[in-house]
PDB file of C-alpha atoms and ligand atoms in Angstrom:
ATOM      1  CA  MET A  10     129.587  69.530 126.394  1.00 49.00           C
ATOM      2  CA  ALA A  11     130.912  72.828 125.062  1.00 52.00           C
ATOM      3  CA  THR A  12     131.529  72.754 121.326  1.00 57.00           C
ATOM      4  CA  ASN A  13     133.251  76.096 120.956  1.00 85.00           C
ATOM      5  CA  VAL A  14     135.224  78.255 123.333  1.00 96.00           C
ATOM      6  CA  ARG A  15     135.485  82.032 123.488  1.00 98.00           C
ATOM      7  CA  ILE A  16     138.123  83.880 125.538  1.00 98.00           C
ATOM      8  CA  ALA A  17     137.094  87.174 127.145  1.00 98.00           C
ATOM      9  CA  PRO A  18     140.035  89.007 128.738  1.00 98.00           C
ATOM     10  CA  SER A  19     138.868  91.353 131.528  1.00 98.00           C
ATOM     11  CA  ILE A  20     140.566  94.730 131.180  1.00 98.00           C
ATOM     12  CA  LEU A  21     140.313  95.275 134.944  1.00 97.00           C
ATOM     13  CA  SER A  22     143.909  94.026 135.310  1.00 96.00           C
ATOM     14  CA  ALA A  23     145.175  95.935 132.266  1.00 97.00           C
ATOM     15  CA  ASP A  24     147.413  99.009 132.314  1.00 97.00           C
ATOM     16  CA  PHE A  25     144.850 101.828 132.353  1.00 97.00           C
ATOM     17  CA  THR A  26     147.409 104.304 131.063  1.00 97.00           C
ATOM     18  CA  ALA A  27     147.414 102.360 127.774  1.00 97.00           C
ATOM     19  CA  LEU A  28     144.032 100.672 127.382  1.00 97.00           C
ATOM     20  CA  GLY A  29     144.091 100.761 123.578  1.00 98.00           C
ATOM     21  CA  LYS A  30     147.388  98.875 123.573  1.00 98.00           C
ATOM     22  CA  ALA A  31     146.009  96.435 126.159  1.00 98.00           C
ATOM     23  CA  VAL A  32     143.066  95.647 123.878  1.00 98.00           C
ATOM     24  CA  GLN A  33     145.323  95.185 120.826  1.00 98.00           C
ATOM     25  CA  MET A  34     147.609  92.825 122.768  1.00 98.00           C
ATOM     26  CA  VAL A  35     144.804  90.398 123.636  1.00 98.00           C
ATOM     27  CA  GLU A  36     143.166  90.702 120.224  1.00 98.00           C
ATOM     28  CA  ARG A  37     146.535  89.674 118.728  1.00 98.00           C
ATOM     29  CA  GLY A  38     146.341  86.636 121.027  1.00 98.00           C
ATOM     30  CA  GLY A  39     142.918  85.716 119.656  1.00 98.00           C
ATOM     31  CA  ALA A  40     140.561  87.286 122.216  1.00 98.00           C
ATOM     32  CA  ASP A  41     136.936  86.843 121.116  1.00 98.00           C
ATOM     33  CA  LEU A  42     135.459  89.444 123.507  1.00 98.00           C
ATOM     34  CA  ILE A  43     136.639  92.190 125.839  1.00 98.00           C
ATOM     35  CA  HIS A  44     135.124  91.754 129.293  1.00 98.00           C
ATOM     36  CA  VAL A  45     134.387  95.062 131.019  1.00 98.00           C
ATOM     37  CA  ASP A  46     133.804  94.931 134.776  1.00 98.00           C
ATOM     38  CA  VAL A  47     131.588  97.779 135.956  1.00 98.00           C
ATOM     39  CA  MET A  48     131.383  98.049 139.745  1.00 98.00           C
ATOM     40  CA  ASP A  49     129.511 100.663 141.792  1.00 98.00           C
ATOM     41  CA  GLY A  50     130.910 100.224 145.300  1.00 97.00           C
ATOM     42  CA  ARG A  51     127.394  99.248 146.483  1.00 97.00           C
ATOM     43  CA  PHE A  52     126.583  95.826 144.992  1.00 98.00           C
ATOM     44  CA  VAL A  53     130.302  95.005 145.316  1.00 97.00           C
ATOM     45  CA  PRO A  54     132.923  96.729 147.526  1.00 94.00           C
ATOM     46  CA  ASN A  55     134.941  98.133 144.602  1.00 95.00           C
ATOM     47  CA  VAL A  56     134.304 101.044 142.224  1.00 97.00           C
ATOM     48  CA  THR A  57     135.845 100.632 138.781  1.00 97.00           C
ATOM     49  CA  ILE A  58     134.785 102.132 135.479  1.00 96.00           C
ATOM     50  CA  GLY A  59     131.819 103.637 133.687  1.00 96.00           C
ATOM     51  CA  ILE A  60     130.500 104.954 130.392  1.00 98.00           C
ATOM     52  CA  PRO A  61     133.527 106.968 129.170  1.00 98.00           C
ATOM     53  CA  ILE A  62     135.802 103.919 129.431  1.00 98.00           C
ATOM     54  CA  VAL A  63     133.290 101.719 127.612  1.00 98.00           C
ATOM     55  CA  ALA A  64     133.107 104.339 124.838  1.00 98.00           C
ATOM     56  CA  ALA A  65     136.924 104.464 124.652  1.00 98.00           C
ATOM     57  CA  LEU A  66     137.158 100.668 124.543  1.00 98.00           C
ATOM     58  CA  LYS A  67     134.591 100.619 121.747  1.00 98.00           C
ATOM     59  CA  ARG A  68     136.911 102.861 119.708  1.00 98.00           C
ATOM     60  CA  ALA A  69     139.888 100.599 120.405  1.00 98.00           C
ATOM     61  CA  ALA A  70     138.389  97.105 120.128  1.00 98.00           C
ATOM     62  CA  THR A  71     137.498  95.163 116.996  1.00 98.00           C
ATOM     63  CA  VAL A  72     135.804  92.402 119.048  1.00 98.00           C
ATOM     64  CA  PRO A  73     132.510  92.852 120.945  1.00 98.00           C
ATOM     65  CA  LEU A  74     132.421  94.346 124.443  1.00 98.00           C
ATOM     66  CA  ASP A  75     130.992  92.023 127.111  1.00 99.00           C
ATOM     67  CA  VAL A  76     129.905  94.431 129.843  1.00 99.00           C
ATOM     68  CA  HIS A  77     129.392  92.901 133.292  1.00 98.00           C
ATOM     69  CA  LEU A  78     127.241  95.180 135.434  1.00 98.00           C
ATOM     70  CA  MET A  79     128.024  94.618 139.106  1.00 98.00           C
ATOM     71  CA  ILE A  80     125.815  97.513 140.095  1.00 98.00           C
ATOM     72  CA  VAL A  81     122.497  98.082 141.840  1.00 97.00           C
ATOM     73  CA  GLU A  82     119.555  99.211 139.672  1.00 97.00           C
ATOM     74  CA  PRO A  83     121.258  98.153 136.416  1.00 98.00           C
ATOM     75  CA  GLU A  84     118.012  98.862 134.516  1.00 97.00           C
ATOM     76  CA  ARG A  85     118.681 102.589 135.007  1.00 97.00           C
ATOM     77  CA  HIS A  86     121.946 102.418 133.021  1.00 98.00           C
ATOM     78  CA  LEU A  87     121.271  99.963 130.165  1.00 98.00           C
ATOM     79  CA  GLU A  88     120.741 102.592 127.475  1.00 98.00           C
ATOM     80  CA  SER A  89     123.932 104.503 128.364  1.00 98.00           C
ATOM     81  CA  PHE A  90     126.128 101.379 128.333  1.00 98.00           C
ATOM     82  CA  ILE A  91     124.664 100.037 125.106  1.00 98.00           C
ATOM     83  CA  GLU A  92     124.867 103.435 123.421  1.00 98.00           C
ATOM     84  CA  ALA A  93     128.525 103.663 124.575  1.00 98.00           C
ATOM     85  CA  GLY A  94     129.264 100.368 122.809  1.00 98.00           C
ATOM     86  CA  ALA A  95     128.285  97.355 124.907  1.00 98.00           C
ATOM     87  CA  SER A  96     127.313  94.440 122.620  1.00 98.00           C
ATOM     88  CA  MET A  97     126.632  92.044 125.511  1.00 98.00           C
ATOM     89  CA  VAL A  98     125.283  93.185 128.894  1.00 98.00           C
ATOM     90  CA  SER A  99     124.988  90.941 131.944  1.00 98.00           C
ATOM     91  CA  VAL A 100     123.096  91.975 135.060  1.00 98.00           C
ATOM     92  CA  HIS A 101     123.211  90.203 138.414  1.00 98.00           C
ATOM     93  CA  ILE A 102     120.010  88.404 139.303  1.00 98.00           C
ATOM     94  CA  GLU A 103     120.718  89.456 142.899  1.00 98.00           C
ATOM     95  CA  THR A 104     120.253  93.147 141.957  1.00 96.00           C
ATOM     96  CA  SER A 105     117.280  92.868 139.639  1.00 88.00           C
ATOM     97  CA  GLN A 106     113.778  93.229 141.024  1.00 88.00           C
ATOM     98  CA  HIS A 107     112.401  92.699 137.496  1.00 95.00           C
ATOM     99  CA  VAL A 108     115.028  90.604 135.709  1.00 97.00           C
ATOM    100  CA  HIS A 109     112.548  89.342 133.068  1.00 97.00           C
ATOM    101  CA  ARG A 110     111.793  92.928 132.038  1.00 97.00           C
ATOM    102  CA  THR A 111     115.474  93.927 132.240  1.00 98.00           C
ATOM    103  CA  LEU A 112     116.463  91.155 129.806  1.00 98.00           C
ATOM    104  CA  SER A 113     113.789  92.331 127.344  1.00 98.00           C
ATOM    105  CA  SER A 114     115.028  95.929 127.696  1.00 98.00           C
ATOM    106  CA  ILE A 115     118.635  94.898 126.906  1.00 98.00           C
ATOM    107  CA  ARG A 116     117.481  93.093 123.761  1.00 98.00           C
ATOM    108  CA  ALA A 117     115.181  95.950 122.745  1.00 98.00           C
ATOM    109  CA  LEU A 118     118.222  98.248 122.923  1.00 98.00           C
ATOM    110  CA  GLY A 119     120.066  95.944 120.497  1.00 98.00           C
ATOM    111  CA  ALA A 120     122.417  94.106 122.856  1.00 98.00           C
ATOM    112  CA  THR A 121     122.664  90.460 123.946  1.00 98.00           C
ATOM    113  CA  ALA A 122     121.079  89.900 127.356  1.00 98.00           C
ATOM    114  CA  GLY A 123     122.935  88.002 130.077  1.00 98.00           C
ATOM    115  CA  VAL A 124     122.298  87.126 133.697  1.00 98.00           C
ATOM    116  CA  ALA A 125     125.098  86.685 136.246  1.00 98.00           C
ATOM    117  CA  ILE A 126     124.780  84.641 139.447  1.00 98.00           C
ATOM    118  CA  ASN A 127     127.034  84.855 142.494  1.00 98.00           C
ATOM    119  CA  PRO A 128     128.682  81.807 144.057  1.00 98.00           C
ATOM    120  CA  GLY A 129     126.057  81.844 146.828  1.00 98.00           C
ATOM    121  CA  THR A 130     123.089  81.969 144.433  1.00 98.00           C
ATOM    122  CA  PRO A 131     121.670  78.563 143.435  1.00 98.00           C
ATOM    123  CA  VAL A 132     121.119  77.677 139.771  1.00 98.00           C
ATOM    124  CA  SER A 133     117.460  76.996 140.643  1.00 98.00           C
ATOM    125  CA  THR A 134     116.985  80.787 140.974  1.00 97.00           C
ATOM    126  CA  LEU A 135     117.149  80.910 137.183  1.00 98.00           C
ATOM    127  CA  GLU A 136     114.219  78.565 136.598  1.00 97.00           C
ATOM    128  CA  ALA A 137     111.647  81.249 135.740  1.00 97.00           C
ATOM    129  CA  ILE A 138     113.933  82.929 133.183  1.00 97.00           C
ATOM    130  CA  ALA A 139     115.896  79.924 131.902  1.00 98.00           C
ATOM    131  CA  ASP A 140     114.379  80.350 128.429  1.00 97.00           C
ATOM    132  CA  GLN A 141     114.808  84.137 128.445  1.00 97.00           C
ATOM    133  CA  LEU A 142     118.542  84.717 128.732  1.00 98.00           C
ATOM    134  CA  ASP A 143     120.999  84.928 125.833  1.00 98.00           C
ATOM    135  CA  TYR A 144     123.953  83.931 128.054  1.00 98.00           C
ATOM    136  CA  LEU A 145     124.569  83.030 131.683  1.00 98.00           C
ATOM    137  CA  VAL A 146     127.538  84.225 133.745  1.00 98.00           C
ATOM    138  CA  VAL A 147     128.482  81.808 136.539  1.00 98.00           C
ATOM    139  CA  MET A 148     130.658  83.733 138.999  1.00 98.00           C
ATOM    140  CA  SER A 149     133.512  81.516 140.181  1.00 98.00           C
ATOM    141  CA  VAL A 150     134.684  84.127 142.699  1.00 98.00           C
ATOM    142  CA  ASN A 151     132.727  86.524 144.879  1.00 97.00           C
ATOM    143  CA  PRO A 152     132.539  89.591 142.636  1.00 96.00           C
ATOM    144  CA  GLY A 153     134.471  92.747 143.362  1.00 94.00           C
ATOM    145  CA  HIS A 154     138.166  92.123 142.794  1.00 93.00           C
ATOM    146  CA  VAL A 155     140.653  90.550 140.398  1.00 93.00           C
ATOM    147  CA  GLY A 156     143.155  87.886 141.401  1.00 95.00           C
ATOM    148  CA  GLN A 157     140.897  85.904 143.731  1.00 96.00           C
ATOM    149  CA  ALA A 158     141.062  82.117 144.139  1.00 97.00           C
ATOM    150  CA  PHE A 159     138.730  80.054 141.942  1.00 98.00           C
ATOM    151  CA  ILE A 160     135.842  78.502 143.916  1.00 98.00           C
ATOM    152  CA  PRO A 161     136.064  74.762 143.031  1.00 97.00           C
ATOM    153  CA  GLN A 162     132.293  74.122 143.358  1.00 97.00           C
ATOM    154  CA  SER A 163     131.858  76.383 140.300  1.00 98.00           C
ATOM    155  CA  THR A 164     132.622  73.502 137.931  1.00 98.00           C
ATOM    156  CA  SER A 165     129.679  71.402 139.102  1.00 97.00           C
ATOM    157  CA  LYS A 166     127.558  74.563 139.119  1.00 98.00           C
ATOM    158  CA  VAL A 167     128.373  75.075 135.418  1.00 98.00           C
ATOM    159  CA  HIS A 168     127.262  71.502 134.755  1.00 98.00           C
ATOM    160  CA  ALA A 169     123.996  72.044 136.661  1.00 98.00           C
ATOM    161  CA  ALA A 170     123.376  75.332 134.844  1.00 98.00           C
ATOM    162  CA  ARG A 171     123.937  73.662 131.448  1.00 98.00           C
ATOM    163  CA  HIS A 172     121.402  71.010 132.427  1.00 98.00           C
ATOM    164  CA  LEU A 173     118.854  73.650 133.505  1.00 98.00           C
ATOM    165  CA  LEU A 174     119.230  75.672 130.292  1.00 98.00           C
ATOM    166  CA  ASP A 175     119.063  72.547 128.099  1.00 98.00           C
ATOM    167  CA  LYS A 176     115.902  71.446 129.950  1.00 98.00           C
ATOM    168  CA  ALA A 177     114.372  74.852 129.092  1.00 98.00           C
ATOM    169  CA  GLY A 178     115.387  74.320 125.448  1.00 98.00           C
ATOM    170  CA  ASN A 179     117.836  77.196 125.628  1.00 98.00           C
ATOM    171  CA  ARG A 180     121.289  76.749 124.009  1.00 97.00           C
ATOM    172  CA  ALA A 181     122.495  80.013 125.563  1.00 98.00           C
ATOM    173  CA  PRO A 182     126.255  79.804 126.291  1.00 98.00           C
ATOM    174  CA  ILE A 183     127.617  79.731 129.826  1.00 98.00           C
ATOM    175  CA  GLU A 184     130.351  82.232 130.711  1.00 98.00           C
ATOM    176  CA  VAL A 185     132.532  81.609 133.770  1.00 98.00           C
ATOM    177  CA  ASP A 186     134.096  84.575 135.485  1.00 98.00           C
ATOM    178  CA  GLY A 187     136.703  84.691 138.221  1.00 98.00           C
ATOM    179  CA  GLY A 188     139.947  82.856 139.000  1.00 98.00           C
ATOM    180  CA  ILE A 189     140.142  81.281 135.528  1.00 98.00           C
ATOM    181  CA  THR A 190     143.573  79.929 134.596  1.00 98.00           C
ATOM    182  CA  THR A 191     145.107  77.362 132.253  1.00 98.00           C
ATOM    183  CA  GLU A 192     144.763  74.927 135.205  1.00 97.00           C
ATOM    184  CA  ASN A 193     140.963  74.976 135.430  1.00 98.00           C
ATOM    185  CA  ALA A 194     139.959  75.996 131.886  1.00 98.00           C
ATOM    186  CA  ALA A 195     139.641  72.467 130.456  1.00 97.00           C
ATOM    187  CA  SER A 196     137.468  71.107 133.289  1.00 96.00           C
ATOM    188  CA  LEU A 197     135.159  74.139 133.000  1.00 97.00           C
ATOM    189  CA  VAL A 198     134.775  73.607 129.246  1.00 97.00           C
ATOM    190  CA  GLY A 199     134.219  69.913 129.879  1.00 96.00           C
ATOM    191  CA  ALA A 200     131.409  70.904 132.285  1.00 97.00           C
ATOM    192  CA  GLY A 201     129.809  73.071 129.597  1.00 96.00           C
ATOM    193  CA  ALA A 202     131.427  76.515 129.833  1.00 97.00           C
ATOM    194  CA  GLU A 203     131.798  78.240 126.441  1.00 98.00           C
ATOM    195  CA  ILE A 204     133.078  81.709 127.427  1.00 98.00           C
ATOM    196  CA  LEU A 205     136.010  82.087 129.826  1.00 98.00           C
ATOM    197  CA  VAL A 206     136.766  85.446 131.448  1.00 98.00           C
ATOM    198  CA  ALA A 207     140.239  86.132 132.794  1.00 98.00           C
ATOM    199  CA  ALA A 208     141.849  89.295 134.119  1.00 98.00           C
ATOM    200  CA  SER A 209     144.931  88.398 136.173  1.00 98.00           C
ATOM    201  CA  ALA A 210     145.759  85.197 134.236  1.00 98.00           C
ATOM    202  CA  ILE A 211     146.039  87.339 131.092  1.00 98.00           C
ATOM    203  CA  TYR A 212     147.025  90.872 132.089  1.00 98.00           C
ATOM    204  CA  GLY A 213     148.987  89.664 135.092  1.00 97.00           C
ATOM    205  CA  ASP A 214     151.196  87.737 132.652  1.00 98.00           C
ATOM    206  CA  ALA A 215     154.354  89.308 131.202  1.00 97.00           C
ATOM    207  CA  ASN A 216     152.927  88.605 127.740  1.00 98.00           C
ATOM    208  CA  PRO A 217     149.099  89.039 127.569  1.00 98.00           C
ATOM    209  CA  THR A 218     149.106  88.075 123.874  1.00 98.00           C
ATOM    210  CA  ASP A 219     150.606  84.653 124.559  1.00 98.00           C
ATOM    211  CA  ALA A 220     148.566  84.270 127.754  1.00 98.00           C
ATOM    212  CA  THR A 221     145.351  84.685 125.756  1.00 98.00           C
ATOM    213  CA  THR A 222     146.437  82.021 123.252  1.00 98.00           C
ATOM    214  CA  ARG A 223     147.602  79.670 126.029  1.00 98.00           C
ATOM    215  CA  LEU A 224     144.271  79.988 127.846  1.00 98.00           C
ATOM    216  CA  ARG A 225     142.364  79.022 124.685  1.00 97.00           C
ATOM    217  CA  ASN A 226     144.673  76.074 124.014  1.00 96.00           C
ATOM    218  CA  ALA A 227     144.215  74.874 127.600  1.00 97.00           C
ATOM    219  CA  ALA A 228     140.433  75.294 127.340  1.00 97.00           C
ATOM    220  CA  LEU A 229     140.193  73.375 124.068  1.00 94.00           C
ATOM    221  CA  LYS A 230     141.577  70.283 125.797  1.00 87.00           C
ATOM    222  CA  GLY A 231     138.242  70.279 127.633  1.00 76.00           C
ATOM    223  CA  THR A 232     136.357  70.104 124.357  1.00 72.00           C
ATOM    224  CA  PHE A 233     138.338  67.084 123.144  1.00 64.00           C
ATOM    225  CA  ALA A 234     137.941  65.429 126.565  1.00 60.00           C
ATOM    226  CA  SER A 235     134.169  65.886 126.637  1.00 56.00           C
ATOM    227  CA  GLU A 236     133.866  64.715 123.020  1.00 59.00           C
ATOM    228  CA  ALA A 237     135.818  61.587 123.951  1.00 59.00           C
ATOM    229  CA  ASN A 238     133.332  60.972 126.794  1.00 57.00           C
ATOM    230  CA  ILE A 239     130.469  61.090 124.329  1.00 50.00           C
ATOM    231  CA  LYS A 240     131.981  58.451 121.939  1.00 48.00           C
TER     232      LYS A 240
HETATM  233  C1  DX5 B  28     135.165  89.923 139.467  1.00 53.81           C
HETATM  234  C2  DX5 B  28     134.998  90.246 137.990  1.00 53.81           C
HETATM  235  C3  DX5 B  28     135.869  89.383 137.161  1.00 53.81           C
HETATM  236  C4  DX5 B  28     137.341  89.611 137.466  1.00 53.81           C
HETATM  237  C5  DX5 B  28     138.149  88.462 136.952  1.00 53.81           C
HETATM  238  O1  DX5 B  28     134.298  90.709 140.208  1.00 53.81           O
HETATM  239  O2  DX5 B  28     133.666  90.048 137.585  1.00 53.81           O
HETATM  240  O3  DX5 B  28     135.621  89.593 135.770  1.00 53.81           O
HETATM  241  O4  DX5 B  28     137.782  90.805 136.896  1.00 53.81           O
HETATM  242  O5  DX5 B  28     139.454  88.627 137.454  1.00 53.81           O
HETATM  243  P1  DX5 B  28     140.394  87.335 137.603  1.00 53.81           P
HETATM  244  O6  DX5 B  28     140.409  86.651 136.271  1.00 53.81           O
HETATM  245  O7  DX5 B  28     141.736  87.905 137.985  1.00 53.81           O
HETATM  246  O8  DX5 B  28     139.763  86.493 138.666  1.00 53.81           O
HETATM  247 ZN1   ZN B  29     133.360  90.123 135.371  1.00 53.81          ZN
END
């Protein structure tokens, strides 16, 4: 059961001609993190942003930057992203030959170390590092684009991941990323998600400030629901 919920708007759907304003809009709506989707056109089909944008976002944001590395060989770029301002860095287990070492490197550089798993990657893949990660990103779409449909099996995957982390004695939060809306937020929180990423549901809305607040309010219904189950 998730006890607290953080909202992480993904700037990938924001207006890139006014990124500072885009960050202020969601912070006004209560955003807890800014999710930054880095894509290299190799691990995923799309190419998006890199170090200069992370550095610019760091100047604009007052909340931490949650940098999601959808790139091959992420270990080669950790120092640059953390120096540019990443507070949280997640790497895909599918790209990491030495994910145990990569997590230690992220922490040694002063950031919080996350692992992301694709929809096709089973939770069991995490067994050997379940006590090592600071947060887990469960992809609820196949990474690479905004505006994709939520994969319904993701909810039970969040529940299974929570069970695996708890079994390893690790209270690391679970972040869900992809196709998140006010429709599925509560059930994800009820399954154990504590960080919700949204790009199109927030920046695709006419009012990203209100959309951020609405997403949190929808998510919190999941907390009450899961608490009720416990009583
Ligand atoms: C997908 C990215 C997601 C994406 C979310 O590859 O990791 O963060 O930007 O976009 P929406 O919320 O529109 O699915
Ligand atoms: Zn992402």
